[in-house]
XYZ file of N, CA and C in Angstrom:
660
model
N 124.176 109.717 26.939
C 122.636 108.704 27.178
C 122.525 108.285 28.525
N 123.521 107.427 28.930
C 123.560 106.660 30.299
C 123.461 107.403 31.413
N 124.399 108.532 31.332
C 124.516 109.670 32.375
C 123.406 110.396 32.379
N 122.663 110.724 31.251
C 121.361 111.682 31.340
C 120.396 110.815 31.834
N 120.120 109.408 31.790
C 118.948 108.798 32.511
C 119.299 108.518 33.837
N 120.600 108.395 34.448
C 120.754 108.341 35.665
C 120.742 109.622 36.502
N 120.649 110.592 35.762
C 120.466 111.868 36.817
C 118.873 112.121 36.622
N 118.327 111.519 35.388
C 116.811 111.897 35.789
C 116.211 110.797 36.812
N 116.759 109.531 36.823
C 116.133 108.716 38.041
C 116.598 109.579 39.231
N 117.550 109.603 39.476
C 118.181 110.470 40.763
C 117.200 111.540 41.066
N 116.955 112.299 39.974
C 116.007 113.452 40.308
C 114.990 113.279 40.641
N 114.276 112.191 40.066
C 112.650 111.554 40.505
C 112.747 111.272 41.972
N 113.904 110.336 42.332
C 114.023 109.872 43.598
C 114.023 110.852 44.602
N 114.647 111.640 44.392
C 114.924 112.996 44.998
C 113.659 113.732 45.403
N 112.885 114.115 44.327
C 111.814 114.903 44.650
C 110.426 113.767 45.239
N 110.805 112.484 44.951
C 109.437 111.630 45.519
C 110.086 111.686 47.066
N 111.007 111.960 47.517
C 111.264 111.600 49.118
C 112.187 110.266 49.344
N 112.200 109.425 48.464
C 112.892 108.162 48.540
C 114.306 108.434 48.799
N 114.999 109.327 48.010
C 116.401 109.664 48.108
C 116.486 111.269 48.552
N 117.119 111.549 49.819
C 117.223 112.469 50.389
C 118.590 113.084 50.276
N 118.891 113.754 48.981
C 120.250 114.103 48.900
C 120.505 115.401 49.658
N 119.436 116.282 50.130
C 119.747 117.389 50.817
C 120.255 117.242 51.973
N 119.953 116.038 52.584
C 120.128 115.635 54.069
C 121.940 115.821 54.257
N 122.733 115.299 53.041
C 124.339 115.475 53.082
C 124.319 116.912 52.802
N 125.048 117.590 53.960
C 125.382 119.300 53.524
C 126.568 119.318 54.703
N 126.894 120.516 54.355
C 127.867 121.371 55.354
C 127.191 121.820 56.864
N 127.902 122.014 57.590
C 127.402 122.806 58.791
C 126.960 124.118 58.476
N 127.877 124.840 57.479
C 127.207 126.432 57.124
C 126.023 126.198 56.275
N 125.559 125.230 55.626
C 124.534 124.922 54.702
C 123.150 124.872 55.560
N 122.553 125.838 55.207
C 120.941 125.715 55.941
C 120.242 124.840 55.377
N 119.587 124.031 56.381
C 118.712 122.976 56.112
C 117.469 123.318 55.653
N 116.540 123.419 54.656
C 115.257 123.785 54.345
C 114.637 122.897 53.352
N 113.175 122.933 53.520
C 112.605 122.164 52.700
C 111.232 121.776 53.517
N 110.252 120.992 52.944
C 108.960 120.707 53.541
C 109.363 119.483 54.659
N 110.314 118.803 54.131
C 110.496 117.583 54.911
C 111.312 118.079 56.364
N 112.107 118.851 55.996
C 112.989 119.407 56.969
C 111.980 120.022 58.469
N 111.020 120.957 57.771
C 110.136 121.308 58.678
C 109.415 120.444 59.499
N 109.002 118.992 58.617
C 108.254 118.141 59.473
C 109.048 117.420 60.402
N 110.407 117.197 59.978
C 111.198 116.556 61.178
C 111.545 117.560 62.122
N 111.485 118.887 62.169
C 111.553 119.819 63.247
C 110.349 120.127 63.951
N 109.318 119.384 63.742
C 107.952 119.703 64.572
C 108.387 119.506 66.119
N 107.582 120.010 66.663
C 107.741 119.723 68.510
C 107.469 118.394 68.757
N 106.584 117.677 68.296
C 106.179 116.470 68.563
C 107.189 115.326 68.432
N 107.875 115.835 67.206
C 109.057 114.547 66.689
C 110.232 114.569 67.203
N 110.278 115.679 68.281
C 111.660 116.262 69.005
C 111.498 115.580 70.559
N 110.185 115.171 70.782
C 109.847 114.981 72.330
C 111.204 114.001 72.793
N 111.030 112.825 72.217
C 111.999 111.793 72.679
C 113.363 112.401 72.661
N 113.811 113.184 71.994
C 115.163 113.444 71.691
C 115.363 114.253 73.118
N 114.633 115.309 72.961
C 114.527 116.364 74.375
C 114.390 115.668 75.449
N 113.620 114.662 75.990
C 113.758 113.837 76.984
C 115.055 113.261 77.228
N 115.577 112.588 76.070
C 117.050 112.099 76.283
C 118.214 113.077 76.894
N 117.807 114.220 76.205
C 119.035 115.304 76.329
C 118.674 115.693 77.714
N 117.586 115.820 78.162
C 117.260 116.406 79.320
C 117.584 115.430 80.679
N 117.524 114.251 80.527
C 118.019 112.883 81.270
C 119.841 113.023 81.277
N 120.022 113.515 80.112
C 121.638 113.395 80.025
C 122.423 114.381 80.596
N 121.445 115.654 80.861
C 122.008 116.582 81.087
C 121.622 117.185 82.760
N 121.320 116.042 83.494
C 120.856 116.174 84.921
C 122.341 116.674 85.497
N 122.454 117.612 86.469
C 123.663 117.915 87.026
C 123.869 116.559 88.295
N 124.723 116.146 88.100
C 125.562 115.253 88.900
C 124.469 114.407 89.388
N 123.845 113.578 88.213
C 122.982 112.417 88.718
C 123.866 110.951 88.969
N 124.979 111.162 88.157
C 125.847 109.909 88.117
C 126.370 110.205 89.687
N 126.893 111.198 90.073
C 127.676 111.239 91.173
C 126.841 111.218 92.482
N 125.415 111.541 92.367
C 124.522 111.465 93.432
C 124.342 109.814 93.477
N 124.208 109.114 92.857
C 123.992 107.891 92.507
C 125.188 106.933 93.319
N 126.315 107.452 92.715
C 127.774 106.977 93.251
C 127.691 107.218 94.756
N 127.705 108.390 95.205
C 127.821 108.551 96.764
C 126.855 108.018 97.636
N 125.271 107.966 97.038
C 124.527 106.999 97.836
C 125.101 105.521 97.954
N 125.326 105.258 97.106
C 125.984 103.864 97.157
C 127.252 103.603 98.091
N 127.912 104.193 97.766
C 129.314 104.510 98.704
C 129.010 104.786 100.047
N 128.305 105.708 100.386
C 128.150 106.409 101.666
C 126.817 105.506 102.534
N 126.112 104.674 101.556
C 124.771 104.253 102.485
C 123.972 105.568 103.189
N 123.941 106.273 102.223
C 122.907 107.728 102.791
C 121.511 107.069 103.136
N 120.957 106.198 102.167
C 119.461 105.999 102.466
C 119.457 105.108 103.718
N 120.562 104.402 103.743
C 120.064 103.521 105.168
C 120.897 104.179 106.355
N 121.512 104.993 106.326
C 121.736 106.290 107.414
C 120.549 106.917 107.785
N 119.822 107.247 106.813
C 118.722 108.097 106.898
C 117.684 107.318 107.530
N 117.646 105.898 107.110
C 116.403 104.977 107.910
C 116.820 104.710 109.519
N 118.094 104.859 109.549
C 118.849 104.628 111.116
C 118.370 105.869 111.938
N 118.413 107.072 111.126
C 118.232 108.168 112.010
C 116.812 108.261 112.412
N 115.771 107.843 111.673
C 114.415 108.059 111.759
C 114.232 107.120 113.080
N 114.697 105.701 113.109
C 114.661 104.583 114.292
C 115.250 105.509 115.342
N 116.407 106.010 115.534
C 116.817 106.585 116.530
C 116.200 108.009 117.049
N 115.582 108.687 116.380
C 114.584 109.468 116.904
C 113.494 109.048 117.703
N 112.822 107.993 117.030
C 111.902 107.593 117.818
C 112.165 106.740 118.887
N 113.201 106.572 119.235
C 113.575 105.637 120.423
C 113.564 106.402 121.663
N 113.598 107.764 121.529
C 113.988 108.738 122.732
C 112.352 109.466 122.788
N 111.192 108.828 122.132
C 109.941 109.538 122.363
C 109.149 108.617 122.779
N 107.755 108.857 123.395
C 107.068 107.818 124.105
C 106.330 107.085 123.307
N 106.347 105.770 123.932
C 105.404 104.799 122.795
C 104.199 105.477 122.547
N 103.643 104.691 121.460
C 102.367 105.264 120.776
C 101.278 103.964 121.196
N 101.995 102.954 121.475
C 101.202 101.825 121.857
C 100.406 102.094 123.412
N 99.056 101.304 123.431
C 98.313 101.064 124.608
C 98.204 99.661 125.228
N 97.916 99.389 126.493
C 97.585 98.215 126.957
C 96.142 98.165 127.120
N 95.487 97.824 125.856
C 94.052 97.366 125.370
C 93.979 96.208 126.060
N 92.812 95.879 126.856
C 91.639 96.833 126.712
C 91.948 97.626 128.324
N 92.802 97.455 128.884
C 93.041 98.133 130.089
C 93.051 99.744 130.035
N 93.907 100.038 128.792
C 94.187 101.449 128.352
C 93.290 101.643 127.068
N 92.736 102.656 126.987
C 91.719 103.063 125.664
C 92.252 104.444 125.166
N 92.158 104.737 124.020
C 92.988 106.141 123.528
C 91.675 106.705 123.358
N 91.567 108.050 123.620
C 90.345 109.039 123.718
C 89.750 109.152 122.352
N 88.499 108.923 122.614
C 87.390 108.999 121.328
C 86.767 110.422 120.914
N 86.684 110.634 119.978
C 85.961 112.085 119.340
C 84.668 111.906 119.841
N 83.947 113.131 120.164
C 82.572 113.322 120.433
C 81.509 112.440 119.192
N 82.157 112.961 118.277
C 81.486 112.432 117.032
C 81.453 110.951 116.610
N 82.278 110.244 117.594
C 82.720 108.847 117.296
C 81.350 108.139 117.005
N 81.079 107.108 116.148
C 79.858 106.495 115.763
C 80.128 104.959 115.939
N 79.516 104.429 116.989
C 79.421 103.128 117.763
C 77.952 102.697 117.875
N 77.936 101.996 118.947
C 76.522 101.477 119.080
C 75.328 102.501 119.416
N 74.118 102.002 118.702
C 73.162 102.803 118.533
C 72.097 102.869 119.988
N 71.555 104.019 120.046
C 70.729 104.082 121.384
C 69.333 105.114 121.078
N 68.379 104.932 121.684
C 67.395 105.855 121.964
C 67.260 106.502 123.242
N 66.924 107.544 123.164
C 67.318 108.544 124.351
C 65.713 108.720 125.061
N 65.780 109.163 126.218
C 64.557 109.786 126.647
C 64.599 111.332 127.108
N 63.600 111.889 127.543
C 63.445 113.164 127.921
C 63.913 112.979 129.743
N 64.317 113.882 130.180
C 64.605 114.026 131.888
C 63.240 113.464 132.550
N 62.166 113.843 132.139
C 60.828 113.245 132.642
C 60.780 111.554 132.594
N 61.523 111.099 131.615
C 61.367 109.681 131.537
C 60.533 109.384 130.429
N 60.128 110.340 129.631
C 59.454 110.184 128.224
C 60.239 109.835 127.101
N 59.766 109.465 126.068
C 60.586 108.891 125.159
C 60.639 109.997 124.004
N 61.642 110.271 123.300
C 61.989 111.463 122.727
C 61.467 111.104 121.413
N 61.402 109.979 120.744
C 61.177 109.499 119.404
C 59.709 110.133 119.417
N 59.275 110.695 118.164
C 58.177 111.221 117.701
C 57.756 110.355 116.613
N 58.141 109.123 116.183
C 57.868 108.575 114.780
C 57.567 109.416 113.871
N 58.536 110.305 113.339
C 58.576 111.019 112.430
C 59.229 110.036 111.035
N 59.755 109.071 111.323
C 60.342 107.884 110.097
C 61.358 108.572 109.620
N 61.876 109.706 109.806
C 62.996 110.335 108.933
C 64.153 109.321 108.951
N 64.642 108.858 110.101
C 65.741 107.942 110.010
C 65.521 106.692 109.162
N 64.528 106.452 109.416
C 63.770 105.221 108.447
C 64.162 105.556 106.876
N 63.727 106.428 106.515
C 63.814 106.846 105.336
C 65.025 107.066 104.848
N 65.816 107.920 105.577
C 67.432 108.178 105.058
C 68.475 107.077 105.233
N 67.962 106.089 105.858
C 69.044 105.035 105.938
C 69.339 104.536 104.879
N 70.606 104.589 104.470
C 71.084 103.952 103.214
C 71.224 102.500 103.024
N 71.236 101.948 103.911
C 71.268 100.320 104.323
C 70.006 99.902 104.392
N 68.650 100.581 104.693
C 67.645 99.961 105.192
C 67.412 98.943 106.127
N 68.275 99.553 107.127
C 68.285 98.831 108.647
C 67.414 99.017 109.723
N 66.649 100.355 109.298
C 65.769 100.659 110.531
C 64.396 100.412 110.077
N 63.539 99.768 111.037
C 62.240 99.528 110.779
C 61.173 100.245 111.779
N 60.349 100.956 111.510
C 59.651 101.620 112.520
C 58.132 101.375 112.298
N 57.176 101.173 113.419
C 55.885 100.854 113.271
C 55.550 102.112 114.455
N 54.323 102.752 114.250
C 53.673 103.967 115.194
C 52.145 103.715 115.355
N 51.952 104.461 116.349
C 50.281 104.598 116.635
C 50.140 106.163 117.087
N 49.066 106.116 117.037
C 48.332 107.747 117.573
C 48.560 107.346 119.440
N 48.730 108.475 119.975
C 48.612 108.836 121.438
C 47.221 109.456 121.859
N 46.936 109.585 122.939
C 45.468 110.293 123.232
C 45.666 111.684 123.025
N 46.788 112.250 122.975
C 47.023 113.792 122.797
C 47.091 114.072 121.192
N 47.039 113.008 120.464
C 47.345 113.509 119.152
C 48.490 113.308 118.571
N 49.539 113.425 119.226
C 50.712 112.923 118.740
C 51.140 111.422 118.571
N 52.181 111.071 118.105
C 52.222 109.997 117.504
C 53.857 109.338 118.503
N 53.411 107.831 118.845
C 54.535 107.139 119.346
C 55.223 105.840 118.562
N 56.064 105.626 118.883
C 56.840 104.194 118.090
C 56.356 102.827 119.016
N 55.653 102.036 118.351
C 55.329 100.882 118.934
C 56.384 99.851 118.540
N 57.147 100.052 117.323
C 58.337 98.993 116.907
C 59.299 99.936 116.523
N 60.799 99.732 117.068
C 61.781 100.439 116.538
C 62.971 99.337 116.243
N 63.017 98.830 115.260
C 64.112 97.859 115.234
C 65.240 98.137 114.321
N 66.680 98.130 114.651
C 67.594 98.100 113.729
C 68.592 97.026 113.578
N 68.803 96.556 112.160
C 69.481 95.547 111.980
C 71.052 95.973 111.921
N 71.780 95.488 113.107
C 73.145 95.971 113.289
C 74.145 95.197 112.217
N 73.588 94.183 111.514
C 74.228 93.682 110.673
C 74.489 94.235 109.329
N 73.392 95.206 109.134
C 73.411 95.846 108.081
C 73.618 97.310 108.080
N 73.744 97.905 109.244
C 74.112 99.098 109.539
C 75.542 99.452 109.183
N 75.921 100.667 108.525
C 76.947 100.826 107.771
C 77.838 102.255 108.855
N 77.102 102.663 110.095
C 77.640 103.439 110.837
C 77.893 104.964 109.979
N 76.888 105.308 109.381
C 77.153 106.491 108.588
C 76.780 107.642 109.278
N 75.847 107.606 110.318
C 75.234 108.664 111.043
C 74.155 109.457 110.785
N 73.543 109.274 109.319
C 72.537 109.968 108.929
C 71.312 109.805 109.779
N 71.129 108.701 110.630
C 69.675 108.474 111.460
C 70.024 109.525 112.482
N 71.286 109.863 112.984
C 71.338 110.821 114.197
C 71.388 111.967 113.560
N 71.665 112.411 112.429
C 71.618 113.729 111.915
C 70.074 114.253 111.375
N 69.421 113.085 110.975
C 68.238 113.441 110.388
C 67.135 113.590 111.600
N 67.708 113.161 112.724
C 66.446 113.057 113.602
C 66.452 114.443 114.265
N 65.156 115.300 114.309
C 64.865 116.367 114.913
C 64.679 116.562 116.357
N 64.905 115.471 117.217
C 64.667 115.587 118.636
C 65.885 114.850 119.201
N 66.701 114.632 118.312
C 67.803 113.914 119.226
C 67.595 112.649 119.976
N 66.689 111.672 119.099
C 66.331 110.611 119.794
C 67.045 109.518 119.687
N 67.502 109.079 118.284
C 68.330 108.198 117.864
C 69.835 108.796 117.825
N 70.618 108.049 118.476
C 72.379 108.616 118.497
C 72.906 107.359 118.325
N 74.461 107.810 118.125
C 75.384 106.552 118.328
C 76.396 106.884 119.362
N 76.348 106.192 120.045
C 77.158 106.070 121.407
C 78.927 105.945 121.056
N 79.524 105.826 122.050
C 81.193 105.952 121.922
C 81.420 104.344 122.073
N 80.292 103.277 122.291
C 80.584 102.087 122.859
C 80.912 101.166 121.376
N 81.980 100.722 121.293
C 82.391 99.793 120.174
C 82.815 98.459 120.295
N 82.272 97.854 121.623
C 82.675 96.569 122.254
C 81.102 95.942 122.397
N 80.757 95.327 121.356
C 79.360 94.855 121.541
C 79.392 93.472 120.703
N 80.682 92.897 120.576
C 80.444 91.584 119.777
C 79.440 90.917 120.374
N 79.023 89.779 119.297
C 78.234 88.821 120.015
C 78.487 87.579 119.293
N 77.827 86.241 119.950
C 77.897 85.001 119.361
C 76.904 84.554 118.212
N 75.966 85.100 118.449
C 74.799 84.899 117.511
C 74.524 86.302 116.540
N 73.865 85.739 115.441
C 73.408 87.182 114.721
C 72.271 87.543 115.178
N 71.482 86.659 116.011
C 70.170 87.224 116.484
C 70.400 88.348 117.292
N 71.570 88.685 118.087
C 71.660 89.473 119.188
C 71.974 90.739 118.696
N 72.564 90.614 117.428
C 72.639 92.179 116.683
C 71.240 92.567 115.897
N 70.297 91.955 116.435
C 68.765 92.718 115.788
C 68.272 93.460 116.811
N 68.545 94.566 116.829
C 68.407 95.468 118.044
C 66.691 95.937 118.092
N 65.872 95.823 119.232
C 64.503 96.281 119.244
C 64.440 97.361 120.262
N 63.524 97.866 119.992
C 63.111 98.956 120.812
C 63.578 99.045 122.328
N 63.397 97.940 123.339
C 63.740 97.725 124.418
C 64.970 97.743 124.431
N 65.918 97.395 123.678
C 67.195 97.039 123.722
C 67.725 98.612 123.586
N 67.340 99.313 122.533
C 67.678 100.561 122.067
C 67.662 101.775 123.297
N 66.605 101.365 123.915
C 66.510 102.377 125.154
C 67.183 101.805 126.292
N 67.208 100.690 126.493
C 68.444 100.395 127.525
C 69.797 101.110 127.225
N 70.172 100.933 126.118
C 71.687 101.593 125.827
C 71.526 102.924 125.864
N 70.438 103.748 125.545
C 70.205 105.303 126.015
C 70.132 105.740 127.382
N 69.495 104.580 128.026
C 69.389 104.865 129.646
C 70.979 104.551 130.289
N 71.768 103.753 129.855
C 72.876 103.537 130.542
C 74.171 104.362 130.155
N 73.851 105.123 128.703
C 75.038 106.095 128.353
C 74.459 107.329 128.340
N 73.530 107.809 128.921
C 72.703 109.151 128.843
C 73.711 110.379 129.308
N 74.645 110.219 130.188
C 75.320 111.298 130.469
C 76.331 111.493 129.662
N 77.036 110.148 129.078
C 78.149 110.388 128.113
C 77.634 110.974 126.779
N 76.363 110.579 126.140
C 75.796 110.999 125.248
C 75.528 112.563 125.439
N 74.860 113.002 126.520
C 74.608 114.494 126.701
C 75.855 115.495 126.540
N 77.025 114.833 127.082
C 78.321 115.249 127.168
C 78.925 115.453 125.495
N 78.737 114.519 124.831
C 79.007 114.427 123.573
C 78.239 115.590 122.590
N 77.236 115.553 123.055
C 76.313 116.430 122.205
C 76.650 117.975 122.444
N 76.787 118.201 123.834
C 77.299 119.515 124.057
C 78.368 120.077 123.608
N 79.264 118.906 123.534
C 80.710 119.109 123.029
C 81.170 119.574 121.723
N 80.141 118.789 120.755
C 80.049 119.268 119.336
C 79.059 120.129 118.836
N 78.098 120.656 119.924
C 77.172 121.629 119.567
C 77.895 122.860 118.696
N 79.171 123.508 119.142
C 79.486 124.611 118.565
C 79.942 124.260 116.935
N 80.154 122.934 116.725
C 80.679 122.869 115.205
C 79.506 122.333 114.493
N 78.554 122.471 114.793
C 77.124 122.140 113.788
C 76.378 123.325 113.486
């Protein structure tokens, strides 16, 4: 009676999964059953596969030992320094020397004129509309010939993000960004550009602006 009761309890525990008697087997005994299939699922062997892959990396311990013994990383860094020692320097003596600038460099703004001296701006206000920083303010009036001209053209340089959208939107190349990046001021008011200031910038840099537009024209 006692033996029969023990066998019955063991049988119940086995089928309920608490006691896995099938796990104790020989090497020739095939392992089957639903619990075995679940344990052999790809998701359950991820960690084991990663550990196995890490352990089977060829020469990982030897590589680390050689790097530590021969200081290969230090020698590699010294080789880079030695290569640079025989190359010309990258530094320049600014402001006496300046690096070349791209024709697309976006610096200080300017308003341009035609060779006749007439202002290019036609007061279409596309630059004012496209400016993402709302830095441009334009007011205009009608001329005698029916066209329009600007009476006010202000740029708040403290708001400008130098995206170049104003220059891209202008249909007559009136508003441009020059290559001048040296216009620091002592007061905020000096960075509030009006029409006269912008026209003066354009008159001063017209030759440079025209050359940059010609150089960049094939790529537009």
